[in-house]
PDB file of C-alpha atoms in Angstrom:
ATOM      1  CA  MET A   1      -0.101  -0.249   0.305  1.00 40.00           C
ATOM      2  CA  THR A   2       1.458   3.442  -1.184  1.00 52.00           C
ATOM      3  CA  ARG A   3       1.553   5.734   1.775  1.00 67.00           C
ATOM      4  CA  SER A   4       0.099   9.282   1.481  1.00 85.00           C
ATOM      5  CA  SER A   5       1.984  12.858   2.466  1.00 92.00           C
ATOM      6  CA  LEU A   6      -0.826  12.759   5.522  1.00 93.00           C
ATOM      7  CA  ASP A   7       0.577   9.291   6.500  1.00 93.00           C
ATOM      8  CA  ASP A   8       4.152  10.795   6.509  1.00 92.00           C
ATOM      9  CA  THR A   9       3.019  14.052   8.321  1.00 94.00           C
ATOM     10  CA  GLU A  10       1.502  12.175  11.045  1.00 94.00           C
ATOM     11  CA  PHE A  11       4.345   9.745  11.477  1.00 93.00           C
ATOM     12  CA  VAL A  12       6.735  12.640  11.654  1.00 92.00           C
ATOM     13  CA  VAL A  13       4.535  14.446  14.127  1.00 92.00           C
ATOM     14  CA  HIS A  14       3.987  11.326  16.262  1.00 93.00           C
ATOM     15  CA  SER A  15       7.590  10.828  16.387  1.00 91.00           C
ATOM     16  CA  ILE A  16       8.420  14.198  17.709  1.00 88.00           C
ATOM     17  CA  ALA A  17       5.641  13.829  20.264  1.00 88.00           C
ATOM     18  CA  GLN A  18       6.714  10.458  21.358  1.00 89.00           C
ATOM     19  CA  THR A  19      10.513  11.427  21.549  1.00 86.00           C
ATOM     20  CA  ALA A  20       9.589  14.358  23.874  1.00 81.00           C
ATOM     21  CA  VAL A  21       7.457  11.904  26.307  1.00 82.00           C
ATOM     22  CA  ASP A  22      10.371   9.009  26.228  1.00 81.00           C
ATOM     23  CA  ASN A  23      13.023  11.539  27.228  1.00 73.00           C
ATOM     24  CA  GLU A  24      11.275  12.971  30.160  1.00 68.00           C
ATOM     25  CA  ARG A  25      10.773   9.816  31.366  1.00 65.00           C
ATOM     26  CA  GLU A  26      14.414   8.450  30.610  1.00 56.00           C
ATOM     27  CA  PHE A  27      16.261  11.869  31.985  1.00 51.00           C
ATOM     28  CA  GLY A  28      13.875  12.124  34.770  1.00 49.00           C
ATOM     29  CA  ASP A  29      12.903  16.112  33.576  1.00 43.00           C
ATOM     30  CA  LEU A  30      14.590  16.448  30.174  1.00 43.00           C
ATOM     31  CA  ASP A  31      17.584  17.962  32.197  1.00 45.00           C
ATOM     32  CA  ALA A  32      19.809  16.239  29.875  1.00 45.00           C
ATOM     33  CA  VAL A  33      18.100  17.103  26.803  1.00 45.00           C
ATOM     34  CA  VAL A  34      16.378  20.572  27.286  1.00 45.00           C
ATOM     35  CA  GLY A  35      18.310  21.822  30.099  1.00 44.00           C
ATOM     36  CA  ASP A  36      15.511  22.485  32.877  1.00 44.00           C
ATOM     37  CA  GLY A  37      13.042  20.578  34.730  1.00 43.00           C
ATOM     38  CA  ASP A  38       9.763  22.221  34.467  1.00 44.00           C
ATOM     39  CA  PHE A  39      10.381  23.088  30.862  1.00 48.00           C
ATOM     40  CA  GLY A  40      10.685  19.537  30.329  1.00 54.00           C
ATOM     41  CA  PHE A  41       8.191  18.493  32.321  1.00 59.00           C
ATOM     42  CA  SER A  42       5.567  20.983  30.541  1.00 65.00           C
ATOM     43  CA  LEU A  43       6.738  19.738  27.024  1.00 70.00           C
ATOM     44  CA  ALA A  44       6.261  16.012  27.909  1.00 75.00           C
ATOM     45  CA  ARG A  45       2.972  16.844  29.162  1.00 77.00           C
ATOM     46  CA  GLY A  46       1.758  18.790  26.541  1.00 78.00           C
ATOM     47  CA  PHE A  47       2.981  16.058  24.016  1.00 84.00           C
ATOM     48  CA  GLU A  48       1.078  13.418  26.155  1.00 86.00           C
ATOM     49  CA  ILE A  49      -2.056  15.112  25.268  1.00 87.00           C
ATOM     50  CA  VAL A  50      -1.447  15.277  21.573  1.00 89.00           C
ATOM     51  CA  LEU A  51      -0.767  11.586  21.752  1.00 92.00           C
ATOM     52  CA  ALA A  52      -3.851  10.882  24.093  1.00 91.00           C
ATOM     53  CA  ASP A  53      -5.980  13.005  21.440  1.00 90.00           C
ATOM     54  CA  TRP A  54      -4.488  11.529  18.479  1.00 93.00           C
ATOM     55  CA  PRO A  55      -7.550   9.608  17.013  1.00 91.00           C
ATOM     56  CA  ASP A  56      -9.598  12.871  16.993  1.00 88.00           C
ATOM     57  CA  PHE A  57      -7.339  15.173  14.829  1.00 90.00           C
ATOM     58  CA  ASP A  58      -8.658  16.591  11.642  1.00 89.00           C
ATOM     59  CA  ARG A  59      -7.137  14.601   9.014  1.00 92.00           C
ATOM     60  CA  SER A  60      -8.694  16.412   5.859  1.00 93.00           C
ATOM     61  CA  SER A  61      -5.071  17.360   4.619  1.00 95.00           C
ATOM     62  CA  PRO A  62      -1.687  17.766   6.111  1.00 95.00           C
ATOM     63  CA  ALA A  63      -2.162  21.298   6.627  1.00 96.00           C
ATOM     64  CA  ASP A  64      -5.431  20.733   8.445  1.00 95.00           C
ATOM     65  CA  PHE A  65      -3.675  18.171  10.782  1.00 95.00           C
ATOM     66  CA  LEU A  66      -0.847  20.428  11.643  1.00 95.00           C
ATOM     67  CA  LYS A  67      -3.220  23.117  12.262  1.00 94.00           C
ATOM     68  CA  LYS A  68      -5.262  21.219  14.800  1.00 92.00           C
ATOM     69  CA  ILE A  69      -1.636  19.982  16.416  1.00 91.00           C
ATOM     70  CA  ALA A  70      -0.531  23.500  16.983  1.00 92.00           C
ATOM     71  CA  LEU A  71      -4.115  24.342  18.479  1.00 89.00           C
ATOM     72  CA  VAL A  72      -3.505  21.902  21.080  1.00 87.00           C
ATOM     73  CA  ILE A  73       0.164  22.342  21.438  1.00 85.00           C
ATOM     74  CA  SER A  74      -0.230  26.206  22.488  1.00 83.00           C
ATOM     75  CA  GLY A  75      -3.045  25.404  24.775  1.00 80.00           C
ATOM     76  CA  ARG A  76      -1.486  22.686  26.810  1.00 74.00           C
ATOM     77  CA  ILE A  77       2.357  23.343  26.884  1.00 72.00           C
ATOM     78  CA  GLY A  78       3.071  25.734  29.976  1.00 66.00           C
ATOM     79  CA  GLY A  79       5.447  28.595  29.767  1.00 66.00           C
ATOM     80  CA  THR A  80       6.710  30.219  26.305  1.00 66.00           C
ATOM     81  CA  SER A  81       7.338  26.862  25.153  1.00 71.00           C
ATOM     82  CA  GLY A  82       3.782  26.250  23.947  1.00 76.00           C
ATOM     83  CA  PRO A  83       3.478  29.416  22.098  1.00 79.00           C
ATOM     84  CA  LEU A  84       6.815  28.571  20.409  1.00 79.00           C
ATOM     85  CA  TRP A  85       6.379  24.795  19.458  1.00 83.00           C
ATOM     86  CA  GLY A  86       2.591  25.966  18.523  1.00 87.00           C
ATOM     87  CA  THR A  87       3.721  28.583  16.023  1.00 89.00           C
ATOM     88  CA  ALA A  88       6.247  26.239  14.551  1.00 90.00           C
ATOM     89  CA  PHE A  89       3.532  24.003  13.701  1.00 93.00           C
ATOM     90  CA  LEU A  90       1.082  26.467  12.680  1.00 94.00           C
ATOM     91  CA  ARG A  91       3.801  28.155  10.158  1.00 95.00           C
ATOM     92  CA  ALA A  92       4.358  24.532   8.679  1.00 96.00           C
ATOM     93  CA  SER A  93       0.688  24.100   8.386  1.00 96.00           C
ATOM     94  CA  ALA A  94       0.399  27.524   6.526  1.00 96.00           C
ATOM     95  CA  ALA A  95       3.408  26.365   4.288  1.00 96.00           C
ATOM     96  CA  VAL A  96       1.395  23.649   2.528  1.00 96.00           C
ATOM     97  CA  ALA A  97      -2.271  25.192   2.908  1.00 95.00           C
ATOM     98  CA  GLY A  98      -4.287  23.561   0.086  1.00 94.00           C
ATOM     99  CA  LYS A  99      -1.837  20.730  -0.766  1.00 93.00           C
ATOM    100  CA  THR A 100      -2.422  16.902  -0.138  1.00 91.00           C
ATOM    101  CA  ASP A 101       0.240  15.419  -2.006  1.00 93.00           C
ATOM    102  CA  LEU A 102       3.759  16.683  -0.494  1.00 93.00           C
ATOM    103  CA  ASP A 103       7.174  16.501  -2.396  1.00 91.00           C
ATOM    104  CA  GLY A 104      10.684  17.267  -0.845  1.00 90.00           C
ATOM    105  CA  ASP A 105      10.588  20.984  -1.772  1.00 92.00           C
ATOM    106  CA  ASP A 106       7.176  21.319   0.500  1.00 94.00           C
ATOM    107  CA  VAL A 107       8.960  19.363   3.217  1.00 93.00           C
ATOM    108  CA  VAL A 108      11.747  21.982   3.378  1.00 94.00           C
ATOM    109  CA  ALA A 109       9.263  24.995   2.657  1.00 95.00           C
ATOM    110  CA  MET A 110       7.664  23.519   6.357  1.00 95.00           C
ATOM    111  CA  LEU A 111      10.948  23.201   7.769  1.00 94.00           C
ATOM    112  CA  ARG A 112      11.551  26.921   6.860  1.00 95.00           C
ATOM    113  CA  ALA A 113       8.411  27.723   8.113  1.00 95.00           C
ATOM    114  CA  ALA A 114       8.753  26.425  11.484  1.00 92.00           C
ATOM    115  CA  THR A 115      12.187  27.953  12.031  1.00 90.00           C
ATOM    116  CA  GLU A 116      10.883  31.426  11.170  1.00 89.00           C
ATOM    117  CA  GLY A 117       8.174  30.322  13.704  1.00 87.00           C
ATOM    118  CA  ILE A 118      10.517  29.938  16.166  1.00 83.00           C
ATOM    119  CA  LYS A 119      12.757  32.809  15.402  1.00 82.00           C
ATOM    120  CA  ALA A 120       9.362  34.911  15.746  1.00 81.00           C
ATOM    121  CA  ARG A 121       8.720  33.365  19.330  1.00 74.00           C
ATOM    122  CA  GLY A 122      11.969  32.544  20.578  1.00 61.00           C
ATOM    123  CA  LYS A 123      13.163  35.940  21.413  1.00 58.00           C
ATOM    124  CA  SER A 124      13.430  36.053  25.328  1.00 47.00           C
ATOM    125  CA  ASP A 125      16.719  34.742  27.026  1.00 40.00           C
ATOM    126  CA  LEU A 126      15.219  30.730  27.101  1.00 44.00           C
ATOM    127  CA  GLY A 127      16.642  27.451  25.864  1.00 47.00           C
ATOM    128  CA  ASP A 128      14.125  27.738  23.280  1.00 52.00           C
ATOM    129  CA  LYS A 129      15.976  29.615  20.586  1.00 60.00           C
ATOM    130  CA  THR A 130      18.959  27.203  20.952  1.00 70.00           C
ATOM    131  CA  LEU A 131      16.646  24.860  18.983  1.00 78.00           C
ATOM    132  CA  LEU A 132      17.950  26.965  15.839  1.00 84.00           C
ATOM    133  CA  ASP A 133      21.808  26.010  16.717  1.00 83.00           C
ATOM    134  CA  ALA A 134      20.846  22.429  15.078  1.00 89.00           C
ATOM    135  CA  LEU A 135      17.480  23.106  13.038  1.00 90.00           C
ATOM    136  CA  VAL A 136      18.739  25.646  10.661  1.00 93.00           C
ATOM    137  CA  PRO A 137      22.029  23.703   9.511  1.00 95.00           C
ATOM    138  CA  ALA A 138      20.083  20.250   9.588  1.00 95.00           C
ATOM    139  CA  THR A 139      17.314  22.085   7.122  1.00 95.00           C
ATOM    140  CA  ASP A 140      20.228  23.472   5.018  1.00 96.00           C
ATOM    141  CA  ALA A 141      21.721  19.718   4.588  1.00 96.00           C
ATOM    142  CA  PHE A 142      18.167  18.404   4.095  1.00 95.00           C
ATOM    143  CA  GLU A 143      17.647  20.655   1.535  1.00 95.00           C
ATOM    144  CA  ALA A 144      21.019  20.065  -0.465  1.00 96.00           C
ATOM    145  CA  GLU A 145      20.210  16.310  -0.460  1.00 95.00           C
ATOM    146  CA  ILE A 146      16.688  16.769  -1.865  1.00 94.00           C
ATOM    147  CA  HIS A 147      17.986  19.206  -4.428  1.00 93.00           C
ATOM    148  CA  ALA A 148      20.841  16.598  -5.293  1.00 95.00           C
ATOM    149  CA  GLY A 149      18.339  13.782  -6.069  1.00 93.00           C
ATOM    150  CA  SER A 150      18.675  11.866  -2.879  1.00 91.00           C
ATOM    151  CA  ALA A 151      15.946   9.654  -1.288  1.00 90.00           C
ATOM    152  CA  GLY A 152      14.221  10.971   1.341  1.00 88.00           C
ATOM    153  CA  THR A 153      15.724   8.481   3.853  1.00 90.00           C
ATOM    154  CA  VAL A 154      19.394   9.815   2.915  1.00 93.00           C
ATOM    155  CA  ALA A 155      18.435  13.433   3.335  1.00 93.00           C
ATOM    156  CA  LEU A 156      16.731  12.734   6.809  1.00 94.00           C
ATOM    157  CA  ASP A 157      19.639  10.680   7.844  1.00 95.00           C
ATOM    158  CA  ARG A 158      22.296  13.330   6.529  1.00 96.00           C
ATOM    159  CA  ALA A 159      20.161  16.240   8.787  1.00 96.00           C
ATOM    160  CA  ALA A 160      20.235  14.018  11.756  1.00 95.00           C
ATOM    161  CA  VAL A 161      24.180  13.761  11.416  1.00 97.00           C
ATOM    162  CA  VAL A 162      24.450  17.607  10.762  1.00 97.00           C
ATOM    163  CA  ALA A 163      22.118  18.312  14.058  1.00 94.00           C
ATOM    164  CA  ARG A 164      24.208  16.214  16.242  1.00 94.00           C
ATOM    165  CA  GLU A 165      27.446  17.862  14.776  1.00 94.00           C
ATOM    166  CA  ARG A 166      26.192  21.093  15.634  1.00 91.00           C
ATOM    167  CA  ALA A 167      24.701  20.236  18.757  1.00 86.00           C
ATOM    168  CA  ASP A 168      27.865  18.729  20.016  1.00 87.00           C
ATOM    169  CA  ALA A 169      29.966  21.611  18.748  1.00 85.00           C
ATOM    170  CA  THR A 170      27.905  24.568  20.871  1.00 80.00           C
ATOM    171  CA  SER A 171      29.800  23.087  23.725  1.00 78.00           C
ATOM    172  CA  PHE A 172      32.816  25.094  22.527  1.00 73.00           C
ATOM    173  CA  LEU A 173      30.940  28.374  22.389  1.00 66.00           C
ATOM    174  CA  GLN A 174      31.095  30.997  24.986  1.00 56.00           C
ATOM    175  CA  ALA A 175      27.776  31.169  27.054  1.00 52.00           C
ATOM    176  CA  ARG A 176      26.247  34.351  27.241  1.00 51.00           C
ATOM    177  CA  ARG A 177      22.554  35.946  27.277  1.00 45.00           C
ATOM    178  CA  GLY A 178      20.434  34.621  24.511  1.00 47.00           C
ATOM    179  CA  ARG A 179      22.469  31.332  24.354  1.00 47.00           C
ATOM    180  CA  ALA A 180      21.472  30.247  27.725  1.00 46.00           C
ATOM    181  CA  SER A 181      19.729  27.194  29.200  1.00 43.00           C
ATOM    182  CA  TYR A 182      16.361  27.672  30.195  1.00 40.00           C
ATOM    183  CA  THR A 183      17.182  28.564  34.006  1.00 39.00           C
ATOM    184  CA  GLY A 184      20.354  30.639  33.295  1.00 42.00           C
ATOM    185  CA  GLU A 185      23.705  30.717  31.678  1.00 46.00           C
ATOM    186  CA  ARG A 186      25.003  27.194  30.520  1.00 51.00           C
ATOM    187  CA  SER A 187      28.388  25.909  31.732  1.00 52.00           C
ATOM    188  CA  ILE A 188      30.920  25.945  28.966  1.00 58.00           C
ATOM    189  CA  GLY A 189      32.036  22.799  27.938  1.00 67.00           C
ATOM    190  CA  SER A 190      28.118  21.574  27.683  1.00 71.00           C
ATOM    191  CA  PRO A 191      26.017  21.677  24.374  1.00 76.00           C
ATOM    192  CA  ASP A 192      23.003  23.933  24.018  1.00 74.00           C
ATOM    193  CA  PRO A 193      19.996  22.021  25.331  1.00 73.00           C
ATOM    194  CA  GLY A 194      17.949  23.239  22.524  1.00 76.00           C
ATOM    195  CA  ALA A 195      20.531  21.881  19.922  1.00 80.00           C
ATOM    196  CA  VAL A 196      20.578  18.696  21.708  1.00 81.00           C
ATOM    197  CA  ALA A 197      16.658  18.380  21.533  1.00 81.00           C
ATOM    198  CA  VAL A 198      16.916  18.873  17.838  1.00 86.00           C
ATOM    199  CA  ALA A 199      19.584  16.069  17.443  1.00 89.00           C
ATOM    200  CA  VAL A 200      17.746  13.757  19.475  1.00 88.00           C
ATOM    201  CA  ILE A 201      14.338  14.108  17.554  1.00 89.00           C
ATOM    202  CA  LEU A 202      16.163  13.787  13.895  1.00 92.00           C
ATOM    203  CA  GLU A 203      18.082  10.703  15.036  1.00 93.00           C
ATOM    204  CA  ARG A 204      15.142   9.069  16.086  1.00 91.00           C
ATOM    205  CA  LEU A 205      13.026   9.816  13.207  1.00 91.00           C
ATOM    206  CA  SER A 206      15.919   8.619  10.934  1.00 93.00           C
ATOM    207  CA  ARG A 207      15.985   5.384  12.426  1.00 92.00           C
ATOM    208  CA  GLU A 208      12.197   5.199  12.219  1.00 91.00           C
ATOM    209  CA  TRP A 209      11.798   6.137   8.912  1.00 90.00           C
ATOM    210  CA  ALA A 210      14.247   3.870   7.704  1.00 88.00           C
ATOM    211  CA  ALA A 211      12.560   0.923   9.620  1.00 88.00           C
ATOM    212  CA  ARG A 212       9.385   1.742   8.413  1.00 84.00           C
ATOM    213  CA  ASP A 213      10.697   1.769   4.755  1.00 74.00           C
ATOM    214  CA  ASP A 214      12.521  -1.642   5.284  1.00 69.00           C
ATOM    215  CA  LEU A 215       9.078  -3.157   6.071  1.00 57.00           C
TER     216      LEU A 215
END
C-alpha cells in the first residue's frame, strides 16, 4: 500500500511527540536534553495530551492536521514553550495549505516556515531559541540532499548527522545571554540543550523512518 503525504506527516509529528515524552521519562525532567526540569515536564505533558487525543485530530489534509496539532500544543504546553512550538507547527501548516500531496520541496518549505516561527517567538533569554543551533543547518543539509536527488531516507539521515554535529559543537561556544539554558547561563563545555533536543528528535526520526521503509 502506498503511503500518503498525510501518513508521512502523521508519522513525523508522532515521532516528535513520542520522543518528547520518552526523553522526559528517561532523563527525569529532560535535564539532559532541554536543560530545565519544569520546561521538560511541561513539554512532555503537552505532547502526552497530543498522543492521547491522536485519534480525534482533523485529517482532511496535512495542513489541517498540523494546524490542529498547533492549537493543542499552544493551549496545553506551559510557559513560553507552548507558543513557540505551536507557532512552529502553525507556520508549517500554512506553508502547505491547500495541498494533499507533498514533495521534498514542500517538506523544506515546512521546515523553513517552522524555523521562522521559532525565530519569531524565541526572542527571550530561554533555551527554546537554541533549537536553531541545530535546526537551521540540519534543514540546510536536508534541502541540499533533496536538490541533489537523494532519497528521503538519505536526506533525513544527513540532517540528523548534521544536527548532532552542530549540537556537539555548541559545547565550545561562549555562554552568554540569548544562548543560555532555560534557567540561566549554561556551562562552558556543555552543549546547548535546545540544539541537543533537535538532534535527539532527528536521530530517532531517521532510525524509525528507515525501519518503516524496510518493512
